[in-house]
CSV table of C-alpha atoms in Angstrom, one decimal:
chain,number,residue,atom,x,y,z
G,1,MET,CA,-43.8,16.8,23.0
G,2,LYS,CA,-44.8,12.7,24.8
G,3,ALA,CA,-43.8,11.8,28.3
G,4,VAL,CA,-44.4,9.1,30.4
G,5,ARG,CA,-44.8,10.7,33.9
G,6,LEU,CA,-44.8,8.8,37.8
G,7,TYR,CA,-47.7,10.9,39.8
G,8,SER,CA,-47.0,8.2,43.0
G,9,LYS,CA,-46.7,5.0,43.9
G,10,GLY,CA,-48.4,3.1,41.1
G,11,ASP,CA,-49.3,6.1,39.3
G,12,LEU,CA,-47.5,6.0,35.9
G,13,ARG,CA,-49.4,8.5,33.4
G,14,VAL,CA,-48.6,8.8,29.3
G,15,GLU,CA,-48.7,12.1,28.6
G,16,ASP,CA,-48.7,15.0,26.3
G,17,VAL,CA,-46.0,17.7,28.0
G,18,ALA,CA,-44.2,21.1,27.3
G,19,ALA,CA,-40.9,20.4,25.5
G,20,PRO,CA,-37.7,21.2,27.6
G,21,GLY,CA,-36.8,24.1,25.7
G,22,MET,CA,-33.9,26.3,25.4
G,23,PRO,CA,-31.1,24.5,28.1
G,24,GLN,CA,-29.8,26.7,30.8
G,25,PRO,CA,-25.7,27.5,30.7
G,26,ARG,CA,-23.4,23.7,30.5
G,27,TRP,CA,-27.0,22.3,30.0
G,28,VAL,CA,-27.6,20.7,26.5
G,29,ARG,CA,-31.1,19.4,24.8
G,30,VAL,CA,-30.5,16.4,23.5
G,31,LYS,CA,-33.2,14.0,21.8
G,32,VAL,CA,-33.5,10.6,22.8
G,33,SER,CA,-33.3,8.1,20.5
G,34,MET,CA,-33.5,4.8,23.0
G,35,ALA,CA,-34.1,4.6,26.6
G,36,GLY,CA,-34.3,0.9,28.6
G,37,ILE,CA,-36.2,0.2,31.5
G,38,CYS,CA,-34.6,-0.3,34.8
G,39,GLY,CA,-35.4,-2.6,37.5
G,40,SER,CA,-35.2,0.9,39.7
G,41,ASP,CA,-37.8,2.3,37.5
G,42,LEU,CA,-40.4,-0.8,38.2
G,43,HIS,CA,-38.8,-0.6,42.2
G,44,ASN,CA,-39.8,3.0,42.4
G,45,PHE,CA,-43.4,2.9,40.4
G,46,LYS,CA,-44.3,-0.1,43.0
G,47,THR,CA,-43.2,1.4,46.1
G,48,GLY,CA,-43.0,5.4,45.7
G,49,GLN,CA,-39.6,4.6,47.7
G,50,TRP,CA,-37.6,7.8,45.7
G,51,ILE,CA,-40.1,10.1,45.2
G,52,THR,CA,-39.2,13.5,45.9
G,53,ARG,CA,-40.7,15.5,43.2
G,54,SER,CA,-44.6,14.7,41.3
G,55,PRO,CA,-45.0,14.3,38.9
G,56,SER,CA,-41.4,13.5,37.2
G,57,ILE,CA,-40.5,12.1,34.2
G,58,ALA,CA,-39.3,8.9,34.7
G,59,GLY,CA,-36.2,6.6,33.5
G,60,HIS,CA,-32.8,7.2,33.5
G,61,GLU,CA,-31.3,4.8,31.0
G,62,PHE,CA,-31.1,6.2,27.5
G,63,THR,CA,-29.0,6.9,23.9
G,64,GLY,CA,-30.0,10.6,22.4
G,65,ILE,CA,-28.4,13.2,19.9
G,66,ILE,CA,-27.8,16.6,21.0
G,67,LYS,CA,-30.1,19.2,19.2
G,68,GLU,CA,-29.0,22.5,21.4
G,69,LEU,CA,-25.5,23.9,23.7
G,70,GLY,CA,-26.5,26.4,26.2
G,71,VAL,CA,-23.7,29.0,26.9
G,72,ASP,CA,-20.4,27.5,27.9
G,73,VAL,CA,-20.8,23.2,26.9
G,74,GLU,CA,-17.6,22.4,26.2
G,75,GLY,CA,-16.4,18.8,25.0
G,76,VAL,CA,-20.0,18.2,23.1
G,77,ALA,CA,-21.3,19.6,20.3
G,78,ILE,CA,-24.5,19.6,17.9
G,79,GLY,CA,-25.2,16.2,16.5
G,80,ASP,CA,-23.0,13.9,18.8
G,81,PRO,CA,-24.6,11.3,20.0
G,82,VAL,CA,-24.6,10.7,23.5
G,83,VAL,CA,-25.6,8.7,26.6
G,84,ALA,CA,-26.0,10.2,29.9
G,85,ASP,CA,-24.3,9.7,33.5
G,86,SER,CA,-27.9,8.8,35.3
G,87,ARG,CA,-26.5,10.3,38.8
G,88,PHE,CA,-27.1,14.0,39.8
G,89,TRP,CA,-24.3,14.9,41.7
G,90,CYS,CA,-23.3,18.1,43.2
G,91,GLY,CA,-19.5,18.4,42.2
G,92,VAL,CA,-18.6,20.3,45.4
G,93,CYS,CA,-18.8,17.6,48.0
G,94,GLN,CA,-16.1,15.7,49.8
G,95,SER,CA,-17.1,12.6,48.1
G,96,CYS,CA,-17.2,14.3,44.6
G,97,GLN,CA,-13.8,16.0,45.5
G,98,ASN,CA,-12.7,12.8,45.6
G,99,GLY,CA,-13.9,11.0,42.5
G,100,GLN,CA,-16.6,9.1,44.0
G,101,GLN,CA,-20.0,10.7,42.5
G,102,GLN,CA,-22.0,8.1,44.0
G,103,LEU,CA,-21.3,8.8,47.3
G,104,CYS,CA,-22.4,12.4,46.4
G,105,SER,CA,-23.9,14.1,49.6
G,106,THR,CA,-26.5,15.1,47.6
G,107,LEU,CA,-27.2,12.9,45.1
G,108,GLY,CA,-30.0,12.3,42.8
G,109,PHE,CA,-30.5,10.3,39.9
G,110,ILE,CA,-32.3,11.2,36.2
G,111,GLY,CA,-35.9,10.6,36.8
G,112,GLU,CA,-36.1,11.5,39.6
G,113,ALA,CA,-34.1,14.6,41.2
G,114,ARG,CA,-34.5,16.0,37.4
G,115,ASP,CA,-36.8,15.2,34.9
G,116,GLY,CA,-36.1,11.6,32.9
G,117,CYS,CA,-35.5,10.4,29.8
G,118,PHE,CA,-38.9,8.8,28.7
G,119,ALA,CA,-39.5,11.9,26.7
G,120,GLU,CA,-38.9,12.9,23.3
G,121,GLU,CA,-36.5,15.4,24.8
G,122,ILE,CA,-34.4,15.8,27.8
G,123,ASN,CA,-32.3,18.9,29.5
G,124,LEU,CA,-29.5,18.0,31.3
G,125,PRO,CA,-25.9,19.5,32.4
G,126,ALA,CA,-23.2,18.7,29.7
G,127,LYS,CA,-21.0,17.3,32.4
G,128,LEU,CA,-23.5,14.2,32.7
G,129,LEU,CA,-23.3,13.3,29.1
G,130,HIS,CA,-20.6,11.0,27.1
G,131,ARG,CA,-19.9,10.6,23.5
G,132,ILE,CA,-20.2,7.3,22.1
G,133,PRO,CA,-19.0,5.7,18.9
G,134,PRO,CA,-21.4,6.7,16.0
G,135,THR,CA,-21.3,2.7,15.0
G,136,LEU,CA,-22.7,1.8,18.4
G,137,SER,CA,-26.5,0.9,17.5
G,138,PRO,CA,-28.8,2.8,19.6
G,139,ARG,CA,-30.1,-0.2,21.1
G,140,ILE,CA,-26.8,-1.4,22.4
G,141,ALA,CA,-26.0,2.6,23.7
G,142,ALA,CA,-29.3,2.4,25.5
G,143,MET,CA,-27.4,0.1,27.8
G,144,ALA,CA,-24.3,1.7,28.9
G,145,GLU,CA,-25.6,2.8,32.0
G,146,PRO,CA,-26.4,-0.7,33.5
G,147,PHE,CA,-23.6,-2.0,31.9
G,148,ALA,CA,-21.6,0.3,33.9
G,149,VAL,CA,-23.4,-0.3,36.9
G,150,ALA,CA,-22.6,-4.0,36.5
G,151,LEU,CA,-18.9,-3.0,35.3
G,152,HIS,CA,-18.9,-1.2,38.6
G,153,ALA,CA,-19.7,-4.4,40.7
G,154,VAL,CA,-17.7,-6.6,39.1
G,155,ARG,CA,-14.6,-4.5,40.2
G,156,ARG,CA,-16.0,-4.2,43.6
G,157,LEU,CA,-14.5,-7.5,43.6
G,158,ARG,CA,-11.1,-7.2,43.3
G,159,LEU,CA,-10.8,-10.5,41.0
G,160,ILE,CA,-7.5,-12.9,41.1
G,161,GLY,CA,-7.3,-14.6,37.8
G,162,ASP,CA,-9.9,-16.8,36.7
G,163,GLU,CA,-11.4,-17.7,39.4
G,164,PRO,CA,-15.2,-18.8,40.1
G,165,VAL,CA,-17.9,-16.4,40.7
G,166,LEU,CA,-21.3,-17.0,41.3
G,167,ILE,CA,-23.6,-14.3,40.0
G,168,VAL,CA,-27.0,-14.3,41.5
G,169,GLY,CA,-30.2,-12.8,39.6
G,170,CYS,CA,-30.1,-12.8,36.2
G,171,GLY,CA,-31.7,-9.8,36.2
G,172,PRO,CA,-30.7,-7.0,33.1
G,173,ILE,CA,-27.4,-6.2,35.8
G,174,GLY,CA,-26.9,-9.8,36.8
G,175,GLY,CA,-26.6,-10.6,32.8
G,176,LEU,CA,-24.3,-7.8,32.4
G,177,ALA,CA,-22.4,-8.7,34.8
G,178,ALA,CA,-21.7,-12.2,32.9
G,179,VAL,CA,-21.0,-10.2,29.6
G,180,VAL,CA,-18.9,-8.0,31.6
G,181,LEU,CA,-16.7,-11.6,32.5
G,182,ALA,CA,-16.9,-12.9,29.7
G,183,HIS,CA,-15.2,-10.2,27.9
G,184,LEU,CA,-12.5,-10.3,30.8
G,185,GLY,CA,-12.3,-13.5,30.0
G,186,HIS,CA,-13.5,-15.2,33.3
G,187,SER,CA,-14.8,-18.5,32.2
G,188,ARG,CA,-15.3,-20.0,35.7
G,189,VAL,CA,-18.5,-18.2,36.2
G,190,ILE,CA,-21.8,-19.6,37.7
G,191,VAL,CA,-25.2,-17.6,37.1
G,192,ALA,CA,-28.1,-18.6,39.4
G,193,ASP,CA,-31.7,-17.6,39.1
G,194,LEU,CA,-35.5,-18.5,41.1
G,195,ASP,CA,-36.1,-18.7,36.7
G,196,ARG,CA,-34.0,-21.3,35.5
G,197,ASN,CA,-35.3,-19.8,32.1
G,198,ARG,CA,-33.5,-16.7,32.8
G,199,ALA,CA,-30.5,-18.3,34.1
G,200,ASP,CA,-30.4,-20.6,30.6
G,201,LEU,CA,-30.7,-17.6,29.3
G,202,VAL,CA,-27.2,-15.5,30.4
G,203,ALA,CA,-25.2,-18.9,30.4
G,204,HIS,CA,-26.3,-19.2,26.8
G,205,VAL,CA,-25.3,-15.8,26.2
G,206,THR,CA,-22.2,-15.6,27.9
G,207,GLY,CA,-20.9,-19.3,28.1
G,208,ALA,CA,-21.1,-19.1,31.7
G,209,THR,CA,-22.8,-21.9,34.2
G,210,SER,CA,-26.5,-22.5,34.9
G,211,SER,CA,-27.3,-23.5,38.2
G,212,GLY,CA,-30.0,-22.9,40.8
G,213,LEU,CA,-29.9,-21.5,44.2
G,214,GLU,CA,-28.9,-24.6,45.9
G,215,GLN,CA,-26.0,-25.1,47.9
G,216,ILE,CA,-25.5,-29.2,46.4
G,217,GLU,CA,-26.0,-27.8,42.8
G,218,ILE,CA,-23.4,-25.0,43.2
G,219,GLN,CA,-21.3,-27.3,45.1
G,220,THR,CA,-20.8,-30.0,42.7
G,221,ILE,CA,-20.4,-27.2,39.6
G,222,LEU,CA,-17.6,-26.1,41.5
G,223,LYS,CA,-15.8,-29.5,41.5
G,224,GLY,CA,-13.8,-28.9,44.8
G,225,ARG,CA,-13.1,-25.5,44.3
G,226,THR,CA,-13.2,-22.6,46.6
G,227,LEU,CA,-16.0,-20.0,45.8
G,228,LYS,CA,-14.1,-16.7,47.2
G,229,ALA,CA,-16.5,-14.1,44.6
G,230,ALA,CA,-20.0,-13.7,44.5
G,231,ILE,CA,-22.8,-10.7,43.5
G,232,ASP,CA,-26.0,-10.6,44.9
G,233,ALA,CA,-28.1,-8.8,41.9
G,234,THR,CA,-31.7,-10.1,43.4
G,235,GLY,CA,-33.2,-7.6,45.9
G,236,SER,CA,-34.0,-11.0,47.8
G,237,ILE,CA,-33.1,-11.1,51.3
G,238,LYS,CA,-33.8,-15.1,50.9
G,239,ALA,CA,-31.3,-15.2,47.9
G,240,PHE,CA,-28.5,-13.4,49.9
G,241,GLY,CA,-28.7,-15.7,52.9
G,242,ALA,CA,-27.9,-18.2,50.2
G,243,ILE,CA,-25.1,-16.7,49.1
G,244,ILE,CA,-23.7,-16.9,53.0
G,245,ASP,CA,-24.5,-20.4,52.5
G,246,CYS,CA,-22.6,-21.1,49.7
G,247,VAL,CA,-19.7,-18.8,49.4
G,248,SER,CA,-15.8,-20.5,50.9
G,249,ALA,CA,-14.1,-18.6,54.2
G,250,GLY,CA,-12.5,-15.3,52.8
G,251,ALA,CA,-15.1,-14.5,50.0
G,252,CYS,CA,-16.1,-11.3,49.2
G,253,ILE,CA,-19.6,-10.6,48.1
G,254,ALA,CA,-20.5,-7.5,45.9
G,255,VAL,CA,-24.4,-6.1,47.0
G,256,VAL,CA,-26.1,-5.0,43.5
G,257,GLY,CA,-29.9,-5.9,44.2
G,258,ILE,CA,-32.3,-3.6,45.7
G,259,SER,CA,-33.8,-5.1,48.2
G,260,ASN,CA,-37.6,-4.9,49.8
G,261,GLY,CA,-37.1,-6.1,53.9
G,262,THR,CA,-34.1,-6.5,55.9
G,263,ILE,CA,-31.3,-9.3,56.6
G,264,ASP,CA,-31.3,-11.2,59.6
G,265,PHE,CA,-28.4,-13.0,60.2
G,266,ASP,CA,-25.5,-13.5,63.1
G,267,PRO,CA,-22.4,-11.1,62.2
G,268,ASN,CA,-20.0,-14.0,64.0
G,269,ILE,CA,-20.2,-15.8,60.9
G,270,LEU,CA,-18.4,-12.0,59.5
G,271,VAL,CA,-16.0,-12.7,62.0
G,272,GLU,CA,-15.7,-16.5,61.9
G,273,ARG,CA,-15.5,-16.5,58.4
G,274,GLU,CA,-13.8,-13.4,57.5
G,275,LEU,CA,-16.5,-12.6,54.7
G,276,THR,CA,-16.3,-9.6,53.1
G,277,LEU,CA,-19.3,-7.9,51.9
G,278,VAL,CA,-19.0,-4.7,49.5
G,279,GLY,CA,-21.8,-2.2,48.6
G,280,CYS,CA,-21.9,-1.0,44.6
G,281,HIS,CA,-24.1,2.2,44.4
G,282,ALA,CA,-24.4,2.7,40.7
G,283,PHE,CA,-21.0,3.5,39.6
G,284,GLN,CA,-18.0,5.2,39.8
G,285,ASN,CA,-15.8,5.8,36.9
G,286,GLU,CA,-16.5,3.2,34.9
G,287,MET,CA,-18.5,5.0,32.3
G,288,PRO,CA,-16.2,5.6,29.5
G,289,GLU,CA,-14.8,2.4,30.2
G,290,ALA,CA,-18.1,0.5,29.7
G,291,ILE,CA,-19.0,2.6,25.9
G,292,ALA,CA,-15.3,2.1,25.3
G,293,ILE,CA,-16.2,-2.3,25.4
G,294,MET,CA,-19.6,-2.8,24.7
G,295,SER,CA,-19.1,-2.7,20.8
G,296,ALA,CA,-17.0,-5.9,21.6
G,297,CYS,CA,-20.1,-7.1,23.3
G,298,ALA,CA,-22.8,-6.1,20.8
G,299,GLU,CA,-23.6,-9.4,19.8
G,300,MET,CA,-23.8,-11.0,23.5
G,301,LEU,CA,-25.5,-7.9,24.1
G,302,GLU,CA,-28.4,-8.1,21.8
G,303,GLN,CA,-29.2,-11.5,22.6
G,304,LEU,CA,-30.2,-10.3,26.2
G,305,ILE,CA,-33.5,-7.9,24.7
G,306,ASP,CA,-36.6,-8.8,25.5
G,307,ARG,CA,-38.1,-6.2,22.9
G,308,GLU,CA,-38.6,-2.9,22.0
G,309,VAL,CA,-41.9,-0.8,22.9
G,310,THR,CA,-43.2,2.5,22.1
G,311,LEU,CA,-43.4,5.4,24.9
G,312,ALA,CA,-47.4,4.3,24.9
G,313,GLU,CA,-46.6,1.3,25.6
G,314,VAL,CA,-44.7,1.6,29.0
G,315,PRO,CA,-47.3,1.1,31.4
G,316,ASP,CA,-48.0,-2.2,30.0
G,317,ALA,CA,-44.3,-3.4,30.0
G,318,TYR,CA,-44.0,-2.9,33.3
G,319,ALA,CA,-47.1,-4.6,33.8
G,320,ARG,CA,-45.6,-7.2,32.0
G,321,ILE,CA,-42.1,-7.2,33.2
G,322,ALA,CA,-43.2,-7.7,36.9
G,323,ALA,CA,-45.8,-10.2,36.0
G,324,GLY,CA,-42.0,-11.9,34.5
G,325,GLN,CA,-43.9,-12.2,31.1
G,326,VAL,CA,-40.4,-11.6,29.2
G,327,ASN,CA,-38.1,-13.4,26.6
G,328,GLY,CA,-34.8,-11.5,27.3
G,329,LEU,CA,-33.3,-9.3,30.4
G,330,LYS,CA,-34.3,-6.0,28.8
G,331,THR,CA,-36.7,-3.9,27.5
G,332,LEU,CA,-36.0,-0.6,25.0
G,333,ILE,CA,-37.8,2.4,24.3
G,334,ARG,CA,-37.6,3.4,20.9
G,335,VAL,CA,-38.8,7.3,21.2
């Protein structure tokens, strides 16, 4: 079968490899229908930060059809359309026992700890698969994993009512967080990005207000209201500093972007202004809820798709996305 494999930093190859074959007990074989390119895929390609095995088939966002079952598989059947939990968790450590698989002591991810979904077929533990409605388009279903990440980030804010929310970074996760907030009925959402076209796109799709990162512009939009909630979906140290300057005392900042570099700031700011920083690592138990509401969000989600590519075109797509040569937020791979 054809697959896209990461060998080392900057070394991504499209190759013919052996199909995964018969799944082991409690595993299943899935024929991949559609996959999504994630910012973390690009980060790993550019930095090699999470390369633990080489070569490894890349990719962790996908939807497909179950083709074969190993023994002792329950809950899914051949022919079921599914999406996958990207987290490869042990199930026995204290975090897993507490239902916090995203904090598993041996946590890895599909496309890193195990071969990923940028391939025609993939074998995975049945426990990682979630059935989806057959009416859900593969183009939308392929975004279930990042949609769950965005939903987790929103939940971590613990919002009270329709209070203003600032989302900084209008890449896929920031854009999907705006979709989540729109679906939940939040009408006071501000989206900011250095690329104003991306902020404008997300604002147009979700009904949010587009802004730059300048404090005075955001304050003008707020019209005197306090800003007690923000999501950092940038991975930019500079943007993080701008968020600190923009939020009101008592604010909560959910950090979901993958950063390069370290933050240098006075921790007294947290004390004196009682700011709360919360990390958002993948998702917890939001995948079923994400699947349940995606159909209602399908029109918005469709407008955030940049284009479809083939497996053979993935290296070129990486280069194009890294260069900012995209019109939407999510590039999909039709396998």
